Amino acid sequence: MLDRTLIRDLSERESAALDERTPGSAELFRRAERVLPGGVSSSFQLRRPWPIYLEHGEGPRVWDVDGNEYFDFHNGFSSMLQGHAHPAIGAAVAARYARGTHFAAPTEDAVVVAEELARRFGLPRWRYTNSGTESTMGAIRLARALTGRSDVVKILGSYHGHHDTVMVGRSAGIPQSTAAEVHSVEFNDAPAMERLIGRLDGDQRKPACVIMEAAMTNVGLVLPGDGYLGAVRDLTRRQGIVLIFDEVKTGLTIAAGGAVERFGVRPDVVTLAKALGGGLASGAIGMTAELGRFVEDGSVQLFGTFNGNPLGMAAARANLLEVLGPLAYERLERLGARLRAGCDEVIAEHGLPACTVGLGSKGCVAYGEERVVDYSSFERRHDRELAELVWLWQMNRGLFVTSGREQEWNVGVTHTDEAVDRYVEVFAELAAALTRRSSGSARA
Ligand code: PLP
């Protein structure tokens, strides 16, 4: 058990230190909150007393408006797998810009990117979007069109963007009729999913689709248990329900072909965004030929002025073909494993009640004694005060990390052993500070 008073004392000290180091962010926040609700562009960026405003980034590093330098392990919610200001992407964007950025007409790059995505994910047809939200929205519409049904099954606690269907229970402003169509079930429990689908079927509400991440990435990192994804695939196939793997976070980051490649289970639809566009807003929906026909014949309309826009496609092409090749994935695996092994050593050395979870470039330290397998076990164990301390501690020691979350990391291809070792060093200092009092009293 960690000492609560110690966690609070340390947080107070670290919070004061961060305030002291970020007066420029404080000043910008005072201006920003007059025009941006909460002073930010997305509610994920909200923070009190003020958010940390960034100024620039290069490779694995970012700098805030006060000139503080950080290794970036937040990586734009894992979008910046290729690192900041990657020269290959910069060159592709500059070349495209000089030849015109937007026509709302297709270009060759859109074809090349789709060919590469089809090869990686084993799904033959692709359409583009500008975000993960648009990708999951289009994916659900496709499933509803194919099945002629409306209901949606999702995983309890999972995040799939901010359109109404996937925000049920998370925001005001969602129509009750939409809320009635969405049903949640715990991750890693195929029998519970089967029971839920059976109940819905009995009520004449068989779902159109199951939308899920193959590994939960918004509650630390929760891996699928042996056989779970295969069981969900069998169940959905048997029942004529479309299986959507939301790979907005896992696609491209945990393997060249995302969760489909890593876990060897092929869904009917894959949704991508984040790391696809090399730092530009870009998303994609991969689908079976059968689903593709609904788009071809015009019965499902997937619109978007900027879908497949030339600038985004040029960046995605360079990203996929020049940056994220086999060597990049070897590097991500190696760095991820080094980081995780370093954290494991720290945990063992200090007897910290925690464990690590890793998957390619992503990973987390999960605190607590109980193994996390789904949202309920995460909630039982999630320690908000400790998460806040971890964030403050890392930010004050040159690690830019995701706020309001578990202790996570996202490494990218420009991260180095130095960056990873710094992460471990900072964690070791925290572990020592957290266990000092209890080990001191044990010795007394
Ligand atoms: N799906 C998943 C799994 C996500 O993590 C996110 C964003 O964090 C989204 C969808 C939504 O993506 P976007 O923020 O690009 O709309």
Short mmCIF file of C-alpha atoms and ligand atoms in Angstrom, two decimals:
data_model
loop_
_atom_site.label_atom_id
_atom_site.label_comp_id
_atom_site.label_asym_id
_atom_site.label_seq_id
_atom_site.Cartn_x
_atom_site.Cartn_y
_atom_site.Cartn_z
CA MET A 1 0.00 0.00 0.00
CA LEU A 2 1.29 3.45 -0.86
CA ASP A 3 1.14 6.20 1.71
CA ARG A 4 -1.74 8.60 0.85
CA THR A 5 -0.34 11.51 2.82
CA LEU A 6 2.98 11.11 1.07
CA ILE A 7 1.27 11.11 -2.36
CA ARG A 8 -0.58 14.32 -1.48
CA ASP A 9 2.54 16.02 -0.06
CA LEU A 10 4.58 15.12 -3.11
CA SER A 11 1.80 16.28 -5.47
CA GLU A 12 1.58 19.64 -3.71
CA ARG A 13 5.32 20.14 -4.01
CA GLU A 14 5.43 19.03 -7.67
CA SER A 15 2.39 21.11 -8.59
CA ALA A 16 4.00 24.26 -7.15
CA ALA A 17 7.22 23.44 -9.02
CA LEU A 18 5.37 23.05 -12.35
CA ASP A 19 3.52 26.34 -11.80
CA GLU A 20 6.84 28.02 -11.14
CA ARG A 21 8.35 26.66 -14.36
CA THR A 22 5.44 27.58 -16.62
CA PRO A 23 4.59 31.30 -16.20
CA GLY A 24 4.34 31.71 -19.99
CA SER A 25 1.64 29.02 -20.13
CA ALA A 26 -0.20 30.79 -17.29
CA GLU A 27 -0.14 34.05 -19.20
CA LEU A 28 -1.28 32.44 -22.45
CA PHE A 29 -4.06 30.64 -20.56
CA ARG A 30 -5.41 33.98 -19.29
CA ARG A 31 -5.73 35.13 -22.91
CA ALA A 32 -6.92 31.77 -24.22
CA GLU A 33 -9.78 31.29 -21.77
CA ARG A 34 -11.38 34.50 -23.05
CA VAL A 35 -11.84 32.96 -26.50
CA LEU A 36 -11.51 29.17 -26.11
CA PRO A 37 -13.71 27.40 -23.51
CA GLY A 38 -11.23 26.16 -20.90
CA GLY A 39 -8.43 27.79 -22.89
CA VAL A 40 -8.03 24.77 -25.17
CA SER A 41 -9.15 23.40 -28.55
CA SER A 42 -10.22 19.94 -27.38
CA SER A 43 -11.68 19.00 -24.00
CA PHE A 44 -8.93 16.38 -23.65
CA GLN A 45 -6.49 19.27 -23.24
CA LEU A 46 -8.29 20.85 -20.26
CA ARG A 47 -6.12 21.26 -17.18
CA ARG A 48 -6.17 23.37 -14.03
CA PRO A 49 -4.61 25.69 -13.05
CA TRP A 50 -3.58 25.95 -16.72
CA PRO A 51 -2.62 23.68 -19.61
CA ILE A 52 1.00 23.55 -20.74
CA TYR A 53 1.14 25.29 -24.11
CA LEU A 54 3.71 23.93 -26.54
CA GLU A 55 5.85 25.96 -28.88
CA HIS A 56 7.67 23.50 -31.13
CA GLY A 57 8.88 19.93 -31.56
CA GLU A 58 11.76 18.14 -33.25
CA GLY A 59 12.26 14.38 -33.44
CA PRO A 60 11.40 12.95 -30.01
CA ARG A 61 11.51 16.34 -28.23
CA VAL A 62 9.04 19.18 -27.62
CA TRP A 63 9.45 22.62 -26.05
CA ASP A 64 6.81 24.59 -24.18
CA VAL A 65 6.26 28.34 -24.44
CA ASP A 66 8.56 28.86 -21.44
CA GLY A 67 11.41 27.09 -23.24
CA ASN A 68 11.22 23.94 -21.08
CA GLU A 69 12.46 20.95 -23.07
CA TYR A 70 10.87 17.50 -22.83
CA PHE A 71 11.17 14.06 -24.36
CA ASP A 72 7.72 13.53 -25.82
CA PHE A 73 6.06 10.31 -24.65
CA HIS A 74 2.55 11.68 -25.22
CA ASN A 75 3.32 11.87 -28.95
CA GLY A 76 0.08 13.65 -29.84
CA PHE A 77 -1.95 10.77 -28.37
CA SER A 78 0.37 8.44 -30.34
CA SER A 79 -0.16 10.24 -33.66
CA MET A 80 3.48 11.33 -33.86
CA LEU A 81 4.97 7.86 -34.30
CA GLN A 82 7.29 9.29 -36.95
CA GLY A 83 8.56 12.02 -34.62
CA HIS A 84 8.20 15.77 -34.92
CA ALA A 85 9.19 17.56 -38.14
CA HIS A 86 10.34 14.37 -39.84
CA PRO A 87 12.33 15.44 -42.94
CA ALA A 88 10.73 12.85 -45.27
CA ILE A 89 7.25 14.03 -44.38
CA GLY A 90 8.30 17.68 -44.52
CA ALA A 91 9.69 17.14 -48.02
CA ALA A 92 6.53 15.35 -49.20
CA VAL A 93 4.28 18.09 -47.79
CA ALA A 94 6.42 20.89 -49.26
CA ALA A 95 6.47 19.23 -52.70
CA ARG A 96 2.71 18.72 -52.61
CA TYR A 97 2.08 22.27 -51.36
CA ALA A 98 3.98 23.69 -54.31
CA ARG A 99 1.69 21.75 -56.68
CA GLY A 100 -1.61 22.62 -54.96
CA THR A 101 -3.02 21.37 -51.69
CA HIS A 102 -6.67 20.76 -52.31
CA PHE A 103 -8.92 19.96 -55.24
CA ALA A 104 -11.74 17.88 -53.72
CA ALA A 105 -10.85 15.47 -56.53
CA PRO A 106 -8.81 12.27 -56.15
CA THR A 107 -5.04 12.13 -56.61
CA GLU A 108 -2.63 9.24 -57.18
CA ASP A 109 -1.37 9.37 -53.59
CA ALA A 110 -4.83 8.33 -52.36
CA VAL A 111 -4.55 5.19 -54.49
CA VAL A 112 -1.02 4.39 -53.31
CA VAL A 113 -1.98 4.81 -49.64
CA ALA A 114 -5.06 2.58 -50.05
CA GLU A 115 -2.96 -0.09 -51.78
CA GLU A 116 -0.52 -0.04 -48.87
CA LEU A 117 -3.29 -0.15 -46.25
CA ALA A 118 -4.97 -3.06 -48.05
CA ARG A 119 -1.65 -4.92 -47.99
CA ARG A 120 -1.08 -4.23 -44.28
CA PHE A 121 -4.57 -4.89 -42.95
CA GLY A 122 -5.86 -7.50 -45.43
CA LEU A 123 -9.04 -5.51 -46.15
CA PRO A 124 -9.58 -4.73 -49.83
CA ARG A 125 -11.50 -1.41 -49.88
CA TRP A 126 -10.66 1.92 -48.23
CA ARG A 127 -12.18 5.35 -47.82
CA TYR A 128 -10.57 8.37 -46.15
CA THR A 129 -11.72 10.69 -43.39
CA ASN A 130 -10.10 13.49 -41.41
CA SER A 131 -10.24 12.00 -37.92
CA GLY A 132 -10.87 8.91 -35.86
CA THR A 133 -14.33 10.23 -35.03
CA GLU A 134 -15.29 10.38 -38.69
CA SER A 135 -13.82 6.91 -39.23
CA THR A 136 -15.88 5.24 -36.50
CA MET A 137 -18.99 7.19 -37.55
CA GLY A 138 -18.66 5.94 -41.14
CA ALA A 139 -17.85 2.41 -39.99
CA ILE A 140 -21.04 2.21 -37.91
CA ARG A 141 -23.11 3.59 -40.78
CA LEU A 142 -21.71 0.89 -43.06
CA ALA A 143 -22.63 -1.82 -40.55
CA ARG A 144 -26.15 -0.43 -40.21
CA ALA A 145 -26.53 -0.34 -43.99
CA LEU A 146 -25.36 -3.93 -44.45
CA THR A 147 -27.54 -5.37 -41.69
CA GLY A 148 -30.53 -3.04 -41.85
CA ARG A 149 -30.30 -2.84 -38.04
CA SER A 150 -29.53 0.10 -35.73
CA ASP A 151 -28.20 -1.16 -32.40
CA VAL A 152 -24.53 -1.08 -31.53
CA VAL A 153 -22.54 -3.12 -29.04
CA LYS A 154 -19.41 -1.54 -27.64
CA ILE A 155 -16.96 -2.29 -24.87
CA LEU A 156 -17.61 -0.70 -21.49
CA GLY A 157 -15.28 2.27 -20.95
CA SER A 158 -13.87 2.35 -24.49
CA TYR A 159 -13.50 5.60 -26.38
CA HIS A 160 -14.20 5.78 -30.12
CA GLY A 161 -14.41 9.51 -30.81
CA HIS A 162 -17.00 12.19 -30.21
CA HIS A 163 -20.01 11.49 -32.45
CA ASP A 164 -23.28 10.75 -30.64
CA THR A 165 -23.43 6.95 -30.89
CA VAL A 166 -20.04 6.41 -29.26
CA MET A 167 -20.41 9.21 -26.69
CA VAL A 168 -23.45 7.78 -24.95
CA GLY A 169 -22.96 8.14 -21.20
CA ARG A 170 -19.99 10.48 -21.64
CA SER A 171 -21.48 13.84 -22.57
CA ALA A 172 -24.60 15.93 -22.26
CA GLY A 173 -26.42 16.56 -25.51
CA ILE A 174 -26.81 12.97 -26.73
CA PRO A 175 -30.38 12.15 -27.94
CA GLN A 176 -32.17 9.59 -25.78
CA SER A 177 -33.08 7.65 -28.92
CA THR A 178 -29.37 7.24 -29.64
CA ALA A 179 -28.62 6.22 -26.06
CA ALA A 180 -31.25 3.48 -26.32
CA GLU A 181 -29.40 1.94 -29.28
CA VAL A 182 -26.03 1.51 -27.58
CA HIS A 183 -25.20 -1.45 -25.35
CA SER A 184 -21.94 -2.03 -23.50
CA VAL A 185 -20.23 -5.16 -22.33
CA GLU A 186 -16.95 -5.73 -20.49
CA PHE A 187 -13.74 -6.31 -22.45
CA ASN A 188 -12.26 -9.81 -22.32
CA ASP A 189 -15.59 -11.50 -21.71
CA ALA A 190 -16.85 -13.22 -24.87
CA PRO A 191 -19.56 -15.23 -23.00
CA ALA A 192 -21.00 -11.95 -21.63
CA MET A 193 -21.04 -10.54 -25.16
CA GLU A 194 -22.81 -13.65 -26.38
CA ARG A 195 -25.41 -13.33 -23.60
CA LEU A 196 -25.98 -9.65 -24.39
CA ILE A 197 -26.43 -10.34 -28.10
CA GLY A 198 -28.83 -13.19 -27.26
CA ARG A 199 -30.92 -10.87 -25.05
CA LEU A 200 -30.98 -8.15 -27.72
CA ASP A 201 -31.94 -10.68 -30.37
CA GLY A 202 -34.81 -11.89 -28.16
CA ASP A 203 -36.03 -8.26 -27.96
CA GLN A 204 -35.86 -7.91 -31.77
CA ARG A 205 -32.86 -5.62 -31.32
CA LYS A 206 -30.05 -7.66 -32.76
CA PRO A 207 -27.10 -5.29 -33.15
CA ALA A 208 -25.67 -4.12 -36.45
CA CYS A 209 -22.11 -4.21 -35.17
CA VAL A 210 -19.66 -4.73 -32.38
CA ILE A 211 -17.18 -1.86 -32.26
CA MET A 212 -14.09 -2.41 -30.15
CA GLU A 213 -10.39 -1.86 -29.77
CA ALA A 214 -8.49 -5.15 -29.95
CA ALA A 215 -6.52 -3.93 -26.91
CA MET A 216 -8.02 -1.21 -24.71
CA THR A 217 -5.77 1.83 -24.93
CA ASN A 218 -7.60 4.43 -22.87
CA VAL A 219 -7.39 2.74 -19.45
CA GLY A 220 -3.66 2.29 -19.42
CA LEU A 221 -3.27 -0.66 -21.75
CA VAL A 222 -5.39 -3.80 -21.42
CA LEU A 223 -4.46 -6.75 -23.60
CA PRO A 224 -6.94 -9.29 -24.96
CA GLY A 225 -6.78 -12.62 -23.15
CA ASP A 226 -5.97 -15.82 -25.04
CA GLY A 227 -8.74 -16.69 -27.47
CA TYR A 228 -10.88 -13.62 -26.69
CA LEU A 229 -10.64 -11.88 -30.06
CA GLY A 230 -11.08 -15.18 -31.92
CA ALA A 231 -14.22 -15.89 -29.88
CA VAL A 232 -15.64 -12.45 -30.67
CA ARG A 233 -14.85 -13.00 -34.36
CA ASP A 234 -16.64 -16.38 -34.34
CA LEU A 235 -19.62 -15.01 -32.46
CA THR A 236 -20.12 -11.99 -34.72
CA ARG A 237 -19.67 -14.07 -37.88
CA ARG A 238 -22.17 -16.67 -36.68
CA GLN A 239 -24.70 -13.97 -35.80
CA GLY A 240 -24.26 -11.88 -38.97
CA ILE A 241 -22.99 -8.90 -36.97
CA VAL A 242 -20.32 -6.61 -38.41
CA LEU A 243 -17.10 -6.61 -36.39
CA ILE A 244 -15.32 -3.25 -36.34
CA PHE A 245 -11.81 -3.02 -34.93
CA ASP A 246 -11.21 0.58 -33.99
CA GLU A 247 -7.50 0.83 -34.73
CA VAL A 248 -7.27 4.60 -34.44
CA LYS A 249 -4.63 4.07 -31.76
CA THR A 250 -3.35 0.54 -32.40
CA GLY A 251 -3.25 0.66 -36.22
CA LEU A 252 0.31 1.45 -37.34
CA THR A 253 1.66 1.74 -33.78
CA ILE A 254 1.70 -1.85 -32.53
CA ALA A 255 2.66 -3.47 -35.86
CA ALA A 256 2.71 -2.44 -39.53
CA GLY A 257 -0.77 -3.96 -39.84
CA GLY A 258 -1.95 -2.97 -36.35
CA ALA A 259 -3.97 -5.34 -34.21
CA VAL A 260 -5.04 -7.35 -37.26
CA GLU A 261 -1.43 -8.38 -37.82
CA ARG A 262 -0.46 -8.56 -34.15
CA PHE A 263 -3.35 -10.74 -32.99
CA GLY A 264 -4.12 -12.50 -36.30
CA VAL A 265 -7.86 -11.83 -36.22
CA ARG A 266 -9.47 -10.07 -39.18
CA PRO A 267 -12.56 -7.93 -38.59
CA ASP A 268 -14.98 -6.71 -41.29
CA VAL A 269 -13.99 -3.08 -40.81
CA VAL A 270 -10.88 -1.32 -39.50
CA THR A 271 -10.85 2.36 -38.55
CA LEU A 272 -7.64 4.37 -38.65
CA ALA A 273 -6.55 7.97 -37.96
CA LYS A 274 -3.82 9.40 -35.65
CA ALA A 275 -0.50 7.95 -36.88
CA LEU A 276 -1.71 7.60 -40.48
CA GLY A 277 -1.18 11.19 -41.56
CA GLY A 278 2.37 11.74 -40.36
CA GLY A 279 1.09 14.54 -38.12
CA LEU A 280 -1.63 15.85 -40.45
CA ALA A 281 -5.33 15.26 -39.82
CA SER A 282 -6.13 12.10 -41.71
CA GLY A 283 -8.21 8.97 -41.17
CA ALA A 284 -9.35 5.90 -43.07
CA ILE A 285 -11.95 3.16 -43.05
CA GLY A 286 -10.94 -0.27 -44.33
CA MET A 287 -13.73 -2.67 -45.30
CA THR A 288 -14.60 -5.94 -46.97
CA ALA A 289 -15.50 -5.99 -50.66
CA GLU A 290 -19.12 -6.65 -49.64
CA LEU A 291 -19.26 -3.46 -47.55
CA GLY A 292 -17.37 -1.58 -50.26
CA ARG A 293 -20.19 -2.33 -52.71
CA PHE A 294 -22.62 -0.26 -50.59
CA VAL A 295 -20.32 2.70 -51.04
CA GLU A 296 -19.75 1.98 -54.75
CA ASP A 297 -23.45 1.81 -55.55
CA GLY A 298 -24.17 4.97 -53.59
CA SER A 299 -26.47 3.42 -50.99
CA VAL A 300 -24.03 4.42 -48.25
CA GLN A 301 -22.80 7.96 -48.66
CA LEU A 302 -19.42 8.71 -47.11
CA PHE A 303 -18.79 12.38 -47.84
CA GLY A 304 -16.11 14.85 -46.83
CA THR A 305 -14.67 17.88 -48.59
CA PHE A 306 -11.22 17.15 -47.23
CA ASN A 307 -11.38 13.34 -47.38
CA GLY A 308 -8.18 12.06 -48.97
CA ASN A 309 -6.96 15.64 -49.37
CA PRO A 310 -3.73 15.81 -51.37
CA LEU A 311 -1.63 17.26 -48.55
CA GLY A 312 -2.71 14.59 -46.08
CA MET A 313 -2.29 11.83 -48.66
CA ALA A 314 1.21 13.01 -49.60
CA ALA A 315 2.13 12.94 -45.90
CA ALA A 316 0.52 9.53 -45.38
CA ARG A 317 2.30 8.08 -48.42
CA ALA A 318 5.70 9.28 -47.21
CA ASN A 319 4.88 8.13 -43.69
CA LEU A 320 3.88 4.61 -44.72
CA LEU A 321 6.40 4.03 -47.49
CA GLU A 322 9.46 5.98 -46.34
CA VAL A 323 9.24 6.14 -42.54
CA LEU A 324 7.19 3.26 -41.14
CA GLY A 325 8.93 0.36 -42.84
CA PRO A 326 10.10 -2.95 -41.29
CA LEU A 327 13.16 -1.33 -39.68
CA ALA A 328 10.97 1.24 -37.96
CA TYR A 329 8.85 -1.52 -36.42
CA GLU A 330 11.93 -3.41 -35.25
CA ARG A 331 13.12 -0.21 -33.61
CA LEU A 332 9.76 0.46 -31.94
CA GLU A 333 9.70 -3.10 -30.57
CA ARG A 334 13.23 -2.79 -29.24
CA LEU A 335 12.67 0.61 -27.62
CA GLY A 336 9.33 -0.48 -26.16
CA ALA A 337 10.91 -3.62 -24.71
CA ARG A 338 13.86 -1.65 -23.26
CA LEU A 339 11.54 0.83 -21.61
CA ARG A 340 9.34 -1.87 -20.19
CA ALA A 341 12.25 -3.96 -18.90
CA GLY A 342 13.70 -0.86 -17.23
CA CYS A 343 10.39 -0.13 -15.49
CA ASP A 344 10.05 -3.79 -14.45
CA GLU A 345 13.45 -3.58 -12.76
CA VAL A 346 12.44 -0.41 -10.91
CA ILE A 347 9.20 -2.03 -9.73
CA ALA A 348 11.06 -5.10 -8.45
CA GLU A 349 13.83 -3.10 -6.80
CA HIS A 350 11.43 -0.85 -4.87
CA GLY A 351 8.73 -3.42 -4.25
CA LEU A 352 6.22 -1.09 -5.86
CA PRO A 353 2.65 -2.47 -6.08
CA ALA A 354 2.55 -2.19 -9.87
CA CYS A 355 3.22 -4.02 -13.11
CA THR A 356 3.95 -3.04 -16.69
CA VAL A 357 1.98 -3.79 -19.83
CA GLY A 358 3.50 -3.32 -23.28
CA LEU A 359 2.49 -3.65 -26.90
CA GLY A 360 4.97 -2.48 -29.56
CA SER A 361 5.51 1.25 -29.19
CA LYS A 362 2.92 1.59 -26.42
CA GLY A 363 2.94 0.65 -22.78
CA CYS A 364 1.97 1.60 -19.27
CA VAL A 365 2.71 1.09 -15.61
CA ALA A 366 -0.46 -0.22 -13.96
CA TYR A 367 -0.43 0.54 -10.23
CA GLY A 368 -2.26 -1.62 -7.71
CA GLU A 369 -2.39 -5.27 -6.77
CA GLU A 370 -5.29 -6.39 -8.97
CA ARG A 371 -4.68 -7.42 -12.59
CA VAL A 372 -6.61 -5.18 -14.97
CA VAL A 373 -8.60 -7.12 -17.56
CA ASP A 374 -11.51 -4.77 -18.27
CA TYR A 375 -13.02 -1.42 -17.35
CA SER A 376 -14.40 -2.45 -13.95
CA SER A 377 -11.09 -3.86 -12.76
CA PHE A 378 -9.41 -0.68 -14.03
CA GLU A 379 -11.88 1.55 -12.16
CA ARG A 380 -11.50 -0.42 -8.93
CA ARG A 381 -7.78 0.03 -9.04
CA HIS A 382 -7.33 3.40 -10.74
CA ASP A 383 -5.75 5.89 -8.35
CA ARG A 384 -6.48 9.43 -9.62
CA GLU A 385 -4.29 11.13 -7.00
CA LEU A 386 -1.36 8.91 -7.86
CA ALA A 387 -1.91 9.40 -11.62
CA GLU A 388 -1.80 13.17 -11.08
CA LEU A 389 1.42 12.89 -9.07
CA VAL A 390 3.03 10.70 -11.75
CA TRP A 391 2.13 13.25 -14.41
CA LEU A 392 3.50 16.20 -12.43
CA TRP A 393 6.64 14.27 -11.51
CA GLN A 394 7.40 13.37 -15.13
CA MET A 395 6.60 16.84 -16.48
CA ASN A 396 8.93 18.43 -13.94
CA ARG A 397 11.74 16.12 -15.06
CA GLY A 398 11.58 16.66 -18.78
CA LEU A 399 9.07 14.03 -19.88
CA PHE A 400 6.02 15.27 -21.76
CA VAL A 401 3.25 12.79 -20.98
CA THR A 402 -0.52 12.47 -21.34
CA SER A 403 -2.35 14.31 -18.58
CA GLY A 404 -5.24 12.83 -16.61
CA ARG A 405 -4.22 9.29 -17.47
CA GLU A 406 -2.38 6.29 -16.13
CA GLN A 407 1.40 6.26 -16.42
CA GLU A 408 1.70 5.57 -20.14
CA TRP A 409 4.29 5.84 -22.85
CA ASN A 410 4.25 6.10 -26.61
CA VAL A 411 7.65 5.80 -28.23
CA GLY A 412 8.28 6.84 -31.81
CA VAL A 413 10.86 6.05 -34.45
CA THR A 414 13.02 9.05 -33.48
CA HIS A 415 13.17 8.10 -29.81
CA THR A 416 16.59 6.91 -28.70
CA ASP A 417 18.00 4.78 -25.90
CA GLU A 418 18.78 8.08 -24.16
CA ALA A 419 15.09 9.09 -24.19
CA VAL A 420 13.93 5.69 -22.98
CA ASP A 421 16.58 5.52 -20.27
CA ARG A 422 15.57 8.97 -19.06
CA TYR A 423 11.99 7.72 -18.71
CA VAL A 424 13.18 4.81 -16.59
CA GLU A 425 15.48 7.04 -14.50
CA VAL A 426 12.60 9.42 -13.70
CA PHE A 427 10.41 6.45 -12.78
CA ALA A 428 13.16 5.14 -10.48
CA GLU A 429 13.31 8.50 -8.69
CA LEU A 430 9.54 8.44 -8.26
CA ALA A 431 9.56 4.86 -7.01
CA ALA A 432 12.24 5.78 -4.46
CA ALA A 433 10.24 8.80 -3.29
CA LEU A 434 7.02 6.76 -3.02
CA THR A 435 8.57 3.93 -1.04
CA ARG A 436 11.08 5.90 1.05
CA ARG A 437 8.88 6.39 4.11
CA SER A 438 7.55 2.84 4.32
CA SER A 439 10.98 1.22 3.74
CA GLY A 440 12.46 3.69 6.30
CA SER A 441 9.94 2.63 8.94
CA ALA A 442 10.49 -1.04 8.05
CA ARG A 443 14.17 -0.63 8.82
CA ALA A 444 13.52 1.27 12.08
N1 PLP B 1 -10.97 5.80 -31.55
C1 PLP B 1 -10.02 5.67 -30.62
C2 PLP B 1 -9.64 4.29 -30.14
C3 PLP B 1 -9.38 6.79 -30.09
O1 PLP B 1 -8.45 6.64 -29.14
C4 PLP B 1 -9.76 8.06 -30.57
C5 PLP B 1 -9.12 9.28 -30.04
O2 PLP B 1 -8.44 9.29 -29.06
C6 PLP B 1 -10.76 8.15 -31.55
C7 PLP B 1 -11.35 7.00 -32.03
C8 PLP B 1 -11.19 9.47 -32.08
O3 PLP B 1 -10.19 10.00 -32.89
P1 PLP B 1 -10.16 11.56 -33.19
O4 PLP B 1 -9.75 12.24 -31.93
O5 PLP B 1 -9.14 11.69 -34.30
O6 PLP B 1 -11.51 11.97 -33.64
#
